[in-house]
Structures are given as C-alpha cells and as structure tokens.
PDB file of C-alpha atoms in Angstrom:
ATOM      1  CA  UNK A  98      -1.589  14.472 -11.096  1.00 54.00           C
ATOM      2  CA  UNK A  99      -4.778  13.266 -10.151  1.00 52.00           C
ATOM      3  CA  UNK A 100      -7.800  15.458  -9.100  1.00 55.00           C
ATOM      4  CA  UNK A 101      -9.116  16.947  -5.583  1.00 63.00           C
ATOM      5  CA  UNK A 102     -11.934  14.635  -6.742  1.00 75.00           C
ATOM      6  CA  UNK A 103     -10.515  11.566  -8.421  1.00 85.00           C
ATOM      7  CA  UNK A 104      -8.719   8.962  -6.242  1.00 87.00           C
ATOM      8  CA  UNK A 105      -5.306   7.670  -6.945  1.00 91.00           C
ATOM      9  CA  UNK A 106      -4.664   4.324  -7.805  1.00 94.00           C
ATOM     10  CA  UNK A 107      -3.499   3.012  -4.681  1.00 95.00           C
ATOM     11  CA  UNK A 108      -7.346   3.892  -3.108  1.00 95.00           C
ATOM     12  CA  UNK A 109      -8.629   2.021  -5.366  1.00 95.00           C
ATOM     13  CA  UNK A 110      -5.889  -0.838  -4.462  1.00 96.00           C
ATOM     14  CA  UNK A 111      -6.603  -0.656  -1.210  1.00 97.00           C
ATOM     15  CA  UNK A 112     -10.676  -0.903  -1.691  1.00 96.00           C
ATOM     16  CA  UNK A 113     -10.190  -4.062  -3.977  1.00 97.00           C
ATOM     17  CA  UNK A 114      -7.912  -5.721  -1.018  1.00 97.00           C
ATOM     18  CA  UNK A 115     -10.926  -5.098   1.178  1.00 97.00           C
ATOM     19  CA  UNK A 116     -13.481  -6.497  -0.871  1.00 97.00           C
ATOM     20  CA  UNK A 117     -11.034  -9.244  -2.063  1.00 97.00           C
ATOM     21  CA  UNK A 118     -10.691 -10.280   2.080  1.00 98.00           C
ATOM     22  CA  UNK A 119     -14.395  -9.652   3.152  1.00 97.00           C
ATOM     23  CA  UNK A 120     -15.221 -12.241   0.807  1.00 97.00           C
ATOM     24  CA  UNK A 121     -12.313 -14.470   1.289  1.00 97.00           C
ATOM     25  CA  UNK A 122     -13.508 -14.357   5.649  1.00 97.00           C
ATOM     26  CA  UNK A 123     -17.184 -15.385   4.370  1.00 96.00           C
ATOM     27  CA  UNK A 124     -15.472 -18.663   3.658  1.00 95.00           C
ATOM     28  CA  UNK A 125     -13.292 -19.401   6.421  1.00 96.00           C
ATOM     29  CA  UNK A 126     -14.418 -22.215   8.716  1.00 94.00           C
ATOM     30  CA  UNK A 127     -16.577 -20.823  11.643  1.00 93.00           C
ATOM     31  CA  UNK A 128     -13.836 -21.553  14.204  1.00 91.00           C
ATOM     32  CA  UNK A 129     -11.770 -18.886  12.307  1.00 94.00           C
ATOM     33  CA  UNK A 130     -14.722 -16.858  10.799  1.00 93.00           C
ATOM     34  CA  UNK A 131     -14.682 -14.733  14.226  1.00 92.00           C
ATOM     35  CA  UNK A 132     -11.255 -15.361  15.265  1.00 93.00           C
ATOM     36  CA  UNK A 133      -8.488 -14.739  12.841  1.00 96.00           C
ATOM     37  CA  UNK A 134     -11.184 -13.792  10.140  1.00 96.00           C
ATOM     38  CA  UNK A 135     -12.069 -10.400  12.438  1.00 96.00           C
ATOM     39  CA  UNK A 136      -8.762  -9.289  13.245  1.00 96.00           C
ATOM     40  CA  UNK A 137      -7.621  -9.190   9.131  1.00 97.00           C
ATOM     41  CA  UNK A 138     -11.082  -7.769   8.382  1.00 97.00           C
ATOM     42  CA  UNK A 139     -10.363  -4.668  10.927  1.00 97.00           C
ATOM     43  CA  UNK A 140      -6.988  -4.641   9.509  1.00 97.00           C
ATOM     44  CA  UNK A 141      -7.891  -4.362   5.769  1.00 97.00           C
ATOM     45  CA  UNK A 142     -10.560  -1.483   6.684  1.00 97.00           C
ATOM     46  CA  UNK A 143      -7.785   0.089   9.098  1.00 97.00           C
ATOM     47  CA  UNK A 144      -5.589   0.164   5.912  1.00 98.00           C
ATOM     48  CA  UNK A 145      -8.205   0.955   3.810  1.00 97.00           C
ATOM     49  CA  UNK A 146      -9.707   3.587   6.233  1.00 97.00           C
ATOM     50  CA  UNK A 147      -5.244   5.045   6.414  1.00 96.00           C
ATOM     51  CA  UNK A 148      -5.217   5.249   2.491  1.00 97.00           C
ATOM     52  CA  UNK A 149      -8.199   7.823   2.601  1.00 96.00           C
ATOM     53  CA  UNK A 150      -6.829   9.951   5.085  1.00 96.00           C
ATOM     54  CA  UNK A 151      -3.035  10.002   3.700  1.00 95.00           C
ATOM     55  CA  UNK A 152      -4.988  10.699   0.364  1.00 94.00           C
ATOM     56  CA  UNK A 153      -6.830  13.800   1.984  1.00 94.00           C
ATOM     57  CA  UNK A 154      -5.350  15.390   5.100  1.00 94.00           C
ATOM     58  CA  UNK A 155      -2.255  17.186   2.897  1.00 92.00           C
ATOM     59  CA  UNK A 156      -0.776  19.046   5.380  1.00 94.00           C
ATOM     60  CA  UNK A 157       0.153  15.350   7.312  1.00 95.00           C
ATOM     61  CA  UNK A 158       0.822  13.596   4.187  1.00 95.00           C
ATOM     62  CA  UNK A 159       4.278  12.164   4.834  1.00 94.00           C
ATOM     63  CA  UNK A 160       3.589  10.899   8.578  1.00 95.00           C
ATOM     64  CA  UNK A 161       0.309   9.371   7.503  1.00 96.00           C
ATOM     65  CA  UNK A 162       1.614   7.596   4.142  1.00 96.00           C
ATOM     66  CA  UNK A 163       4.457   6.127   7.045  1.00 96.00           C
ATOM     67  CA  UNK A 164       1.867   4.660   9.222  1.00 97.00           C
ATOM     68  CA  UNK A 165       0.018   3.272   6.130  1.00 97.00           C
ATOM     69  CA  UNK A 166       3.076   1.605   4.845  1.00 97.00           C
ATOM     70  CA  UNK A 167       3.033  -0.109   8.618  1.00 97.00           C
ATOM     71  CA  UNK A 168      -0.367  -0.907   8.600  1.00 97.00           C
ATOM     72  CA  UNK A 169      -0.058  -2.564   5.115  1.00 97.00           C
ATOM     73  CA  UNK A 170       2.678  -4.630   6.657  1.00 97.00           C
ATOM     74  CA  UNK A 171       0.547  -5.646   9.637  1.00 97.00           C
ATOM     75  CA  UNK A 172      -1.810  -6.383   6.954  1.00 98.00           C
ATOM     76  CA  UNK A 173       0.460  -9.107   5.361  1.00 97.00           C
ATOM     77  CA  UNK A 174       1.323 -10.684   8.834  1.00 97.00           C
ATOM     78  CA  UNK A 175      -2.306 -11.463   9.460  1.00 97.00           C
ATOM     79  CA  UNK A 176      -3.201 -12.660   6.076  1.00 97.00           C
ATOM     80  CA  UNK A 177       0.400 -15.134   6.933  1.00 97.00           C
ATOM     81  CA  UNK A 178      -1.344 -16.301  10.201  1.00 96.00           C
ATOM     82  CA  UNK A 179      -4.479 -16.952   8.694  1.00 97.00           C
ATOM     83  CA  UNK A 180      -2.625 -19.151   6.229  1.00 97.00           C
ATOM     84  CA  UNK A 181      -0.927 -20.879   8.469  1.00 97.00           C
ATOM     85  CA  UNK A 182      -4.372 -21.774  10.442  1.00 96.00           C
ATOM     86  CA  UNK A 183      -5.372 -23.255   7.374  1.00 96.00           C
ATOM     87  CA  UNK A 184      -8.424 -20.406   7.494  1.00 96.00           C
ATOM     88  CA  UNK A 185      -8.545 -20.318   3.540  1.00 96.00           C
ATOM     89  CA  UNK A 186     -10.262 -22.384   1.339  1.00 94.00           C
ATOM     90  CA  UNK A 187      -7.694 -22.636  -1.260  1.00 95.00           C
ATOM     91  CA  UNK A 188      -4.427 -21.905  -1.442  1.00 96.00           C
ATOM     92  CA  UNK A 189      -5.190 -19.947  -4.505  1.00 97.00           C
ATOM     93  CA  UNK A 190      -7.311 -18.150  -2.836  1.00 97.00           C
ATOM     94  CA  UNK A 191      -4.402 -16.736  -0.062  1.00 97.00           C
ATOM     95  CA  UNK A 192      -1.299 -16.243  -3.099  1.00 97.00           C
ATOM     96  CA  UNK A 193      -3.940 -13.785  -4.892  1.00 97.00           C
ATOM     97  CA  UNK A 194      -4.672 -11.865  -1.956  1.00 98.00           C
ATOM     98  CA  UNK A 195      -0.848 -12.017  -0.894  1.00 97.00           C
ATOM     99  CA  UNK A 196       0.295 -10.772  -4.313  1.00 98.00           C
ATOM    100  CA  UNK A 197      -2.740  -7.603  -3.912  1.00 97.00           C
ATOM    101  CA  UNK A 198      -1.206  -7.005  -0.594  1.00 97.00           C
ATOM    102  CA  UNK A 199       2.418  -6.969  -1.862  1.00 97.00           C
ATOM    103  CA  UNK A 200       1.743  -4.641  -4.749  1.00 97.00           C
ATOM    104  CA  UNK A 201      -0.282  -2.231  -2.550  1.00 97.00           C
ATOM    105  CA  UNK A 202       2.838  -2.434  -0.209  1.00 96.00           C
ATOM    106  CA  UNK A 203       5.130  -1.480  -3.156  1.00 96.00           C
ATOM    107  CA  UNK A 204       2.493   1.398  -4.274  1.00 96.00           C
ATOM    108  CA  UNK A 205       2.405   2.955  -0.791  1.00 96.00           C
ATOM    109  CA  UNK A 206       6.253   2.667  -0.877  1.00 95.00           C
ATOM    110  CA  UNK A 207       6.538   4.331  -3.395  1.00 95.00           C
ATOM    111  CA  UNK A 208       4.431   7.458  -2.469  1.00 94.00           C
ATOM    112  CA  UNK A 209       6.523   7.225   0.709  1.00 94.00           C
ATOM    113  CA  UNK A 210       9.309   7.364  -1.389  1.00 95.00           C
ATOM    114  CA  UNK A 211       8.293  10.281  -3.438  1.00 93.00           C
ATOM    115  CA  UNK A 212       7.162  12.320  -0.484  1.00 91.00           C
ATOM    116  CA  UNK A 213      10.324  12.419   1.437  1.00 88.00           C
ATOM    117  CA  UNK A 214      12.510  12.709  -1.539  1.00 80.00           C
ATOM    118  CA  UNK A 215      13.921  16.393  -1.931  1.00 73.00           C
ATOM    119  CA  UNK A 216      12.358  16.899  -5.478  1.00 60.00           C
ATOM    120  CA  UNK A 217      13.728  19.509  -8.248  1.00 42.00           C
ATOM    121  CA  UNK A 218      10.852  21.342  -8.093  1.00 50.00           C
ATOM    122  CA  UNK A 219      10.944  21.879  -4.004  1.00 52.00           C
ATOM    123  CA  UNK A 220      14.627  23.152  -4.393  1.00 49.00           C
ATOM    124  CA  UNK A 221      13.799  25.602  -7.227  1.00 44.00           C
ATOM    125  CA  UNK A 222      11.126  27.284  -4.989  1.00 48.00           C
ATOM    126  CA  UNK A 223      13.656  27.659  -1.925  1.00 48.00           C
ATOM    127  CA  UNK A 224      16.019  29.334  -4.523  1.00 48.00           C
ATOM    128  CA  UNK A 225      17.973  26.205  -4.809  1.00 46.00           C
ATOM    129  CA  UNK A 226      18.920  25.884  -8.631  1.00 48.00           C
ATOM    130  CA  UNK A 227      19.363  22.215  -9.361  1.00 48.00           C
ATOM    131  CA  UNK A 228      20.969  20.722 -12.770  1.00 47.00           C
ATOM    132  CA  UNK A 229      21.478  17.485 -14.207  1.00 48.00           C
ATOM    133  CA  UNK A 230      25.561  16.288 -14.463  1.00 49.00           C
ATOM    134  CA  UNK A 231      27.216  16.662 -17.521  1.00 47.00           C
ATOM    135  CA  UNK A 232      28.524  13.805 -19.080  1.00 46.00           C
ATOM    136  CA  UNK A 233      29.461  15.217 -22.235  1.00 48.00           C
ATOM    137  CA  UNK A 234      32.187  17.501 -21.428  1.00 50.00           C
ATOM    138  CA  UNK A 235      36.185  17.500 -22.070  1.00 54.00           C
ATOM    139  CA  UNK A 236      37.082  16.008 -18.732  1.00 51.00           C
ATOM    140  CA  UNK A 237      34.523  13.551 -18.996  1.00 48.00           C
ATOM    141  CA  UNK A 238      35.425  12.344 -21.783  1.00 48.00           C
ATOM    142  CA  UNK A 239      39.038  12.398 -21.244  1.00 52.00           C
ATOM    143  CA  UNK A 240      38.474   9.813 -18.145  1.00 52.00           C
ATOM    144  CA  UNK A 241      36.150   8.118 -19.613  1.00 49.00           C
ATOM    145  CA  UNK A 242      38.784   7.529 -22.637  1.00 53.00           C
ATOM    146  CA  UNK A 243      41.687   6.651 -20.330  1.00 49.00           C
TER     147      UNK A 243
END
C-alpha cells in the first residue's frame, strides 16, 4: 500500500508519458507542431492531470479511475492520428510512446479492476464470511477420480 504521500506507480507512468510526448511535439514539423501536436499535448496533461485526482479524491475513486481509463484511450487515438500524419520523426520514436501508453492503459485497468471487484476484505466488514473452495475433500476427490 503506498503512502498518503508517496505516489503509485501509475503517477509516475503517467508523468513519464507526458514528458515522453512534450518532447516528442518539439519535433514535429511546424504544420503539425500546433495542430495535431496541441491536441495530444492537452490530452497527455488531461490524463496526467485525471491520474492525480483518481489518486487523491478517495471518496470518487471508482468513477474517476473510469474516466481515466477513457481518457488514456483518447490518448492512444491521438498519438494513432499523429502517426498517421506522419507528425513523428521516427517511427521509433511513435512504437515507444505507443507501448508507454498501452502499459499505462493496462495499469489503470487494472486499478479499475481492483476497485470494482467485491474484495474479501469488503465482505468480512459487512459480516459476509468468505472462504476459499475446498478441493481436497471426499467428494472432490471421488469426481475427480471417476
């Protein structure tokens, strides 16, 4: 569990994809510079800006960790457009910040994922006792023998 003041990973994810596009957009032809090369900058801070919040503002968690995993998707589609402009430099340059993009996506998945699954824990404090199956008993073993 990480601390009130420590970020979790996907923060820091989501500051590297900024950085990683601000400096990619230096690069792009003028003609896209202000073009294409604004609308993914606002969109990496918007996503960057999302992360924070979702991070912070507890008592909204779940709803705000759902609009980041759309934002992160909108994300992707303009970094797609701006490839298909031809507004990189190098190719190399676009798969590297694809692949950042597609693991942030998978990391705020994830803690959209954990948020709205029921956990053991949650059901224990409504009263709900929870165990594991057992696989080692008679019957099981009987059908699993058969």
């Amino acid at each position: 569990m990480t601390s009130r003041f420590q970020p979790p990973p996907i923060i820091k994810a989501t500051e590297r994809l900024l950085l990683e596009i601000e400096q990619a957009v230096r690069q792009f032809p003028r003609y896209h510079r202000y073009a294409v090369g604004a609308d993914l900058r606002k969109q990496a801070m918007t996503v960057f800006s999302n992360a924070n919040r979702a991070w912070r503002d507890r008592a909204r968690q779940a709803e705000l960790v759902g609009q980041l995993v759309w934002d992160i998707d909108s994300l992707k589609q303009h970094l797609q457009l701006a490839k298909l402009l031809h507004a990189f430099n190098s190719f190399r340059r676009f798969e590297m910040l694809a692949r950042l993009a597609q693991e942030l996506g998978a990391q705020a998945g994830g803690w959209s994922r954990r948020l709205s699954a029921p956990s053991a824990q949650n059901a224990q404090a409504s009263g709900v006792a929870q165990r594991g199956q057992k696989l080692s008993t008679r019957t099981a073993l009987a059908g699993a023998n058969s």
